[in-house]
Amino acid sequence: MRSFLSMLMVSFVLIVLSGCAMQEPAGPVTIDGVPIVNGSTEGCGDGECTLGEYHEFCPEDCPLTPWCGDGACDESESPADCPADCRLEEDECERGTRMCDADGFQLICVHDYDTGANVYARLTCAEHEVCDAGECVPVPWCGDGVCSEDEDCDTCAADCGVCPFCGDGTCDEHESCDDCAADCGVCPPVCGDDVCEGDEDCDTCAADCGVCPPVCGDDVCEGDEDCDTCAADCGVCPFCGDGTCNGDEGCDACPEDCGGCPVDCGDDVCGYGEFCENCPADCGVCLAFCGDGACDEDETTASCPADCSLSDDECERGTQRCEADGSYSFCTHDYEVGVNIWEHLYCPADLICDAGECVPEGEVEPVCGDDVCEGDEDCDICAADCGVCPPVCGDDVCEGDETCDTCAADCDVCPDPVSTIVCTLTDDGLEMQIFGPFLLMSTLPGVPVGVYAGCDNRGGWSFPYGDEDSRPWAEWEGWDASYTLVFPAVAEGIGLVLLDATGHEAWFDTETSATASHMAVTGDCELRGGKIYPLE
């Protein structure tokens, strides 16, 4: 057994190492009788085996040269030839073994060449490492880049990231539009929450935004709309003269709609339709004087021409007449202006004027010639009131606007045309070929010298032609000859005319000729209103 005193002396020269630094002795100085010294890795690798460095953990600086007594039982050594290396004393550790002490330091069994004994070198594990089963192993720590089980965003944002928060641009599972509109967006409006917001309006959510105000013109009379504020939806308000007796209208306020009030002569009230001429009991006796509009018994044309001779525009006082609309007029004297006037009145409801009197409608007999087509009057029995009956094709009478073209049954079949105008639209314009004879188409007194044309929009209708006139003409070749005239393609309203040597002109009455002489206009033209037009 090596000298224990020498080991104790070594144990007092301790070097404390914290990580890679020397440190003062700490913890126990022996384990199971084996001395403990402080080791150091601070200078490992500098090529010098200094105090605290041992081959077992710093072989690059402290290489091992096997020799008997070096504390290692090498391959060439045995207990017989080197008992110093190949057997251990009871108070020595096995070189190279590792363990952890109670304070968490790493202990490595090393050979102390100074003392010649195996001792434990105490090493402090590096930062963020702990000793476990004799080895320094890393432990999770905030900042190692790994979010361990016991770390989270609250305790270690460096490894686990920043905890989600409202405003980070991501709508996380614990966020919603209710508590974080910045990330999750504004909550869509909810109809029925009493808040009119977003795209809600009275059409989509009346519960929040209220009922839409009525819209005038939507064909629905609703809300505060009425005939005054919105006739388009609610109709026109009733008015006197609309043909309906309604509201506060009556025979006195609106006889046009409700009919005139019945004449009740004798009730001591000079009422509607009553005058001194027809009801002296209520209205008093008409004043009798020359100029009162009535030719009294003691008045003559000689003594009072103002009363006894009526002007053409005055009515006979006290007479009544019916109006076309069923109302009537009564002739009374207007004392303010001194003339007789017709006072317009209305018969009571359900009555109508006939022969100057208001009678029930069923008792009125129509009168042919009163300019009112009524009752059983029609065009057959009263043309004076109802107008002439239109012609009826097939009644064997060719009348009115019937022709052989429109009603051959009455007017006979049209004869074949005796002259023809054929139009052709070409690249040069509108080419018109006129085939005679023209005898039935003209009343020219002299012999024609040429066929000329008039045109609404090209050259007009004056003759002779001007120097730059765009209207064509052709020399006269005879009544049975054919003639070709070429007009601009846009010419419209074309008429034809013959001129004689004396300058007389005779226009073709193409409309009459088309019927009387049965001239035909064919091809790219048509006859309208007596003039020729290109087909559209």
PDB file of N, CA, C and O in Angstrom, residues 441-482:
ATOM      1  N   MET A 441    -100.903  57.588-119.569  1.00  0.00           N
ATOM      2  CA  MET A 441    -100.215  58.153-118.421  1.00  0.00           C
ATOM      3  C   MET A 441     -99.947  59.638-118.577  1.00  0.00           C
ATOM      4  O   MET A 441     -99.383  60.265-117.706  1.00  0.00           O
ATOM      5  N   SER A 442    -100.301  60.238-119.667  1.00  0.00           N
ATOM      6  CA  SER A 442     -99.933  61.630-119.884  1.00  0.00           C
ATOM      7  C   SER A 442    -101.041  62.380-120.618  1.00  0.00           C
ATOM      8  O   SER A 442    -101.742  61.822-121.458  1.00  0.00           O
ATOM      9  N   THR A 443    -101.147  63.635-120.275  1.00  0.00           N
ATOM     10  CA  THR A 443    -102.097  64.529-120.947  1.00  0.00           C
ATOM     11  C   THR A 443    -101.349  65.690-121.586  1.00  0.00           C
ATOM     12  O   THR A 443    -101.864  66.804-121.666  1.00  0.00           O
ATOM     13  N   LEU A 444    -100.116  65.455-122.061  1.00  0.00           N
ATOM     14  CA  LEU A 444     -99.296  66.506-122.661  1.00  0.00           C
ATOM     15  C   LEU A 444     -99.946  66.987-123.955  1.00  0.00           C
ATOM     16  O   LEU A 444    -100.304  66.172-124.819  1.00  0.00           O
ATOM     17  N   PRO A 445    -100.095  68.327-124.126  1.00  0.00           N
ATOM     18  CA  PRO A 445    -100.758  68.818-125.339  1.00  0.00           C
ATOM     19  C   PRO A 445     -99.930  68.620-126.609  1.00  0.00           C
ATOM     20  O   PRO A 445    -100.470  68.331-127.670  1.00  0.00           O
ATOM     21  N   GLY A 446     -98.609  68.765-126.512  1.00  0.00           N
ATOM     22  CA  GLY A 446     -97.774  68.630-127.698  1.00  0.00           C
ATOM     23  C   GLY A 446     -97.059  67.308-127.752  1.00  0.00           C
ATOM     24  O   GLY A 446     -97.281  66.404-126.931  1.00  0.00           O
ATOM     25  N   VAL A 447     -96.201  67.187-128.752  1.00  0.00           N
ATOM     26  CA  VAL A 447     -95.430  65.956-128.906  1.00  0.00           C
ATOM     27  C   VAL A 447     -94.259  65.999-127.936  1.00  0.00           C
ATOM     28  O   VAL A 447     -93.512  66.983-127.889  1.00  0.00           O
ATOM     29  N   PRO A 448     -94.064  64.947-127.146  1.00  0.00           N
ATOM     30  CA  PRO A 448     -92.947  64.945-126.188  1.00  0.00           C
ATOM     31  C   PRO A 448     -91.605  65.008-126.905  1.00  0.00           C
ATOM     32  O   PRO A 448     -91.454  64.512-128.032  1.00  0.00           O
ATOM     33  N   VAL A 449     -90.629  65.626-126.205  1.00  0.00           N
ATOM     34  CA  VAL A 449     -89.252  65.646-126.722  1.00  0.00           C
ATOM     35  C   VAL A 449     -88.323  64.830-125.831  1.00  0.00           C
ATOM     36  O   VAL A 449     -87.188  64.543-126.211  1.00  0.00           O
ATOM     37  N   GLY A 450     -88.788  64.482-124.635  1.00  0.00           N
ATOM     38  CA  GLY A 450     -87.937  63.701-123.738  1.00  0.00           C
ATOM     39  C   GLY A 450     -88.681  63.256-122.479  1.00  0.00           C
ATOM     40  O   GLY A 450     -89.734  63.792-122.122  1.00  0.00           O
ATOM     41  N   VAL A 451     -88.102  62.235-121.844  1.00  0.00           N
ATOM     42  CA  VAL A 451     -88.617  61.728-120.568  1.00  0.00           C
ATOM     43  C   VAL A 451     -87.673  62.242-119.470  1.00  0.00           C
ATOM     44  O   VAL A 451     -86.461  61.968-119.517  1.00  0.00           O
ATOM     45  N   TYR A 452     -88.203  62.983-118.522  1.00  0.00           N
ATOM     46  CA  TYR A 452     -87.409  63.585-117.451  1.00  0.00           C
ATOM     47  C   TYR A 452     -87.894  63.050-116.085  1.00  0.00           C
ATOM     48  O   TYR A 452     -88.858  62.271-116.027  1.00  0.00           O
ATOM     49  N   ALA A 453     -87.215  63.480-115.039  1.00  0.00           N
ATOM     50  CA  ALA A 453     -87.554  62.969-113.700  1.00  0.00           C
ATOM     51  C   ALA A 453     -87.496  64.086-112.677  1.00  0.00           C
ATOM     52  O   ALA A 453     -86.739  65.052-112.816  1.00  0.00           O
ATOM     53  N   GLY A 454     -88.293  63.950-111.650  1.00  0.00           N
ATOM     54  CA  GLY A 454     -88.193  64.786-110.459  1.00  0.00           C
ATOM     55  C   GLY A 454     -87.790  63.897-109.285  1.00  0.00           C
ATOM     56  O   GLY A 454     -88.042  62.697-109.290  1.00  0.00           O
ATOM     57  N   CYS A 455     -87.125  64.473-108.304  1.00  0.00           N
ATOM     58  CA  CYS A 455     -86.596  63.643-107.207  1.00  0.00           C
ATOM     59  C   CYS A 455     -86.574  64.459-105.920  1.00  0.00           C
ATOM     60  O   CYS A 455     -86.125  65.601-105.903  1.00  0.00           O
ATOM     61  N   ASP A 456     -87.072  63.861-104.830  1.00  0.00           N
ATOM     62  CA  ASP A 456     -87.135  64.581-103.557  1.00  0.00           C
ATOM     63  C   ASP A 456     -85.761  65.016-103.070  1.00  0.00           C
ATOM     64  O   ASP A 456     -85.585  66.129-102.576  1.00  0.00           O
ATOM     65  N   ASN A 457     -84.772  64.135-103.172  1.00  0.00           N
ATOM     66  CA  ASN A 457     -83.474  64.432-102.552  1.00  0.00           C
ATOM     67  C   ASN A 457     -82.318  64.501-103.544  1.00  0.00           C
ATOM     68  O   ASN A 457     -81.175  64.559-103.151  1.00  0.00           O
ATOM     69  N   ARG A 458     -82.580  64.497-104.822  1.00  0.00           N
ATOM     70  CA  ARG A 458     -81.528  64.624-105.823  1.00  0.00           C
ATOM     71  C   ARG A 458     -82.022  65.493-106.993  1.00  0.00           C
ATOM     72  O   ARG A 458     -82.572  64.993-107.965  1.00  0.00           O
ATOM     73  N   GLY A 459     -81.863  66.819-106.898  1.00  0.00           N
ATOM     74  CA  GLY A 459     -82.181  67.718-108.006  1.00  0.00           C
ATOM     75  C   GLY A 459     -83.512  68.415-107.911  1.00  0.00           C
ATOM     76  O   GLY A 459     -83.765  69.382-108.627  1.00  0.00           O
ATOM     77  N   GLY A 460     -84.417  67.908-107.038  1.00  0.00           N
ATOM     78  CA  GLY A 460     -85.694  68.583-106.850  1.00  0.00           C
ATOM     79  C   GLY A 460     -86.670  68.335-107.984  1.00  0.00           C
ATOM     80  O   GLY A 460     -86.621  67.318-108.677  1.00  0.00           O
ATOM     81  N   TRP A 461     -87.544  69.334-108.212  1.00  0.00           N
ATOM     82  CA  TRP A 461     -88.662  69.141-109.136  1.00  0.00           C
ATOM     83  C   TRP A 461     -88.785  70.266-110.163  1.00  0.00           C
ATOM     84  O   TRP A 461     -89.776  70.381-110.861  1.00  0.00           O
ATOM     85  N   SER A 462     -87.804  71.148-110.245  1.00  0.00           N
ATOM     86  CA  SER A 462     -87.878  72.272-111.175  1.00  0.00           C
ATOM     87  C   SER A 462     -87.339  71.877-112.552  1.00  0.00           C
ATOM     88  O   SER A 462     -86.483  71.004-112.675  1.00  0.00           O
ATOM     89  N   PHE A 463     -87.864  72.579-113.610  1.00  0.00           N
ATOM     90  CA  PHE A 463     -87.432  72.337-114.984  1.00  0.00           C
ATOM     91  C   PHE A 463     -87.221  73.672-115.684  1.00  0.00           C
ATOM     92  O   PHE A 463     -87.888  74.678-115.355  1.00  0.00           O
ATOM     93  N   PRO A 464     -86.324  73.791-116.609  1.00  0.00           N
ATOM     94  CA  PRO A 464     -85.457  72.708-117.104  1.00  0.00           C
ATOM     95  C   PRO A 464     -84.361  72.369-116.109  1.00  0.00           C
ATOM     96  O   PRO A 464     -84.184  73.063-115.134  1.00  0.00           O
ATOM     97  N   TYR A 465     -83.625  71.302-116.413  1.00  0.00           N
ATOM     98  CA  TYR A 465     -82.542  70.883-115.540  1.00  0.00           C
ATOM     99  C   TYR A 465     -81.442  71.942-115.486  1.00  0.00           C
ATOM    100  O   TYR A 465     -81.216  72.670-116.444  1.00  0.00           O
ATOM    101  N   GLY A 466     -80.728  71.982-114.352  1.00  0.00           N
ATOM    102  CA  GLY A 466     -79.554  72.840-114.252  1.00  0.00           C
ATOM    103  C   GLY A 466     -78.346  72.180-114.900  1.00  0.00           C
ATOM    104  O   GLY A 466     -78.391  71.003-115.305  1.00  0.00           O
ATOM    105  N   ASP A 467     -77.252  72.941-114.963  1.00  0.00           N
ATOM    106  CA  ASP A 467     -76.050  72.418-115.634  1.00  0.00           C
ATOM    107  C   ASP A 467     -75.468  71.196-114.924  1.00  0.00           C
ATOM    108  O   ASP A 467     -74.905  70.315-115.570  1.00  0.00           O
ATOM    109  N   GLU A 468     -75.555  71.175-113.582  1.00  0.00           N
ATOM    110  CA  GLU A 468     -74.961  70.063-112.827  1.00  0.00           C
ATOM    111  C   GLU A 468     -76.044  69.214-112.169  1.00  0.00           C
ATOM    112  O   GLU A 468     -75.857  68.644-111.111  1.00  0.00           O
ATOM    113  N   ASP A 469     -77.189  69.154-112.792  1.00  0.00           N
ATOM    114  CA  ASP A 469     -78.309  68.394-112.219  1.00  0.00           C
ATOM    115  C   ASP A 469     -77.998  66.901-112.268  1.00  0.00           C
ATOM    116  O   ASP A 469     -77.498  66.394-113.286  1.00  0.00           O
ATOM    117  N   SER A 470     -78.299  66.204-111.133  1.00  0.00           N
ATOM    118  CA  SER A 470     -78.013  64.765-111.077  1.00  0.00           C
ATOM    119  C   SER A 470     -79.170  63.922-111.591  1.00  0.00           C
ATOM    120  O   SER A 470     -79.074  62.702-111.612  1.00  0.00           O
ATOM    121  N   ARG A 471     -80.245  64.571-112.039  1.00  0.00           N
ATOM    122  CA  ARG A 471     -81.378  63.795-112.534  1.00  0.00           C
ATOM    123  C   ARG A 471     -81.147  63.388-113.996  1.00  0.00           C
ATOM    124  O   ARG A 471     -80.702  64.199-114.818  1.00  0.00           O
ATOM    125  N   PRO A 472     -81.488  62.152-114.334  1.00  0.00           N
ATOM    126  CA  PRO A 472     -81.280  61.694-115.723  1.00  0.00           C
ATOM    127  C   PRO A 472     -82.457  62.093-116.627  1.00  0.00           C
ATOM    128  O   PRO A 472     -83.517  62.479-116.155  1.00  0.00           O
ATOM    129  N   TRP A 473     -82.275  61.955-117.906  1.00  0.00           N
ATOM    130  CA  TRP A 473     -83.355  62.145-118.880  1.00  0.00           C
ATOM    131  C   TRP A 473     -83.020  61.332-120.126  1.00  0.00           C
ATOM    132  O   TRP A 473     -81.891  60.886-120.330  1.00  0.00           O
ATOM    133  N   ALA A 474     -84.030  61.130-120.949  1.00  0.00           N
ATOM    134  CA  ALA A 474     -83.840  60.359-122.188  1.00  0.00           C
ATOM    135  C   ALA A 474     -84.659  61.013-123.306  1.00  0.00           C
ATOM    136  O   ALA A 474     -85.771  61.503-123.073  1.00  0.00           O
ATOM    137  N   GLU A 475     -84.099  61.036-124.513  1.00  0.00           N
ATOM    138  CA  GLU A 475     -84.822  61.597-125.653  1.00  0.00           C
ATOM    139  C   GLU A 475     -86.042  60.745-125.993  1.00  0.00           C
ATOM    140  O   GLU A 475     -86.046  59.534-125.823  1.00  0.00           O
ATOM    141  N   TRP A 476     -87.038  61.422-126.509  1.00  0.00           N
ATOM    142  CA  TRP A 476     -88.311  60.742-126.827  1.00  0.00           C
ATOM    143  C   TRP A 476     -88.124  59.862-128.056  1.00  0.00           C
ATOM    144  O   TRP A 476     -87.597  60.276-129.082  1.00  0.00           O
ATOM    145  N   GLU A 477     -88.581  58.585-127.913  1.00  0.00           N
ATOM    146  CA  GLU A 477     -88.478  57.609-128.996  1.00  0.00           C
ATOM    147  C   GLU A 477     -89.849  57.150-129.480  1.00  0.00           C
ATOM    148  O   GLU A 477     -89.945  56.384-130.424  1.00  0.00           O
ATOM    149  N   GLY A 478     -90.869  57.547-128.789  1.00  0.00           N
ATOM    150  CA  GLY A 478     -92.213  57.114-129.186  1.00  0.00           C
ATOM    151  C   GLY A 478     -92.972  56.557-128.007  1.00  0.00           C
ATOM    152  O   GLY A 478     -92.412  56.202-126.963  1.00  0.00           O
ATOM    153  N   TRP A 479     -94.318  56.457-128.239  1.00  0.00           N
ATOM    154  CA  TRP A 479     -95.180  56.032-127.135  1.00  0.00           C
ATOM    155  C   TRP A 479     -94.935  54.582-126.730  1.00  0.00           C
ATOM    156  O   TRP A 479     -95.140  54.224-125.574  1.00  0.00           O
ATOM    157  N   ASP A 480     -94.544  53.758-127.629  1.00  0.00           N
ATOM    158  CA  ASP A 480     -94.371  52.338-127.302  1.00  0.00           C
ATOM    159  C   ASP A 480     -92.912  51.966-127.058  1.00  0.00           C
ATOM    160  O   ASP A 480     -92.600  50.791-126.903  1.00  0.00           O
ATOM    161  N   ALA A 481     -92.035  52.943-127.029  1.00  0.00           N
ATOM    162  CA  ALA A 481     -90.611  52.650-126.822  1.00  0.00           C
ATOM    163  C   ALA A 481     -90.323  52.420-125.338  1.00  0.00           C
ATOM    164  O   ALA A 481     -91.167  52.637-124.467  1.00  0.00           O
ATOM    165  N   SER A 482     -89.110  51.954-125.079  1.00  0.00           N
ATOM    166  CA  SER A 482     -88.656  51.797-123.691  1.00  0.00           C
ATOM    167  C   SER A 482     -87.532  52.789-123.437  1.00  0.00           C
ATOM    168  O   SER A 482     -86.791  53.156-124.362  1.00  0.00           O
TER     169      SER A 482
END
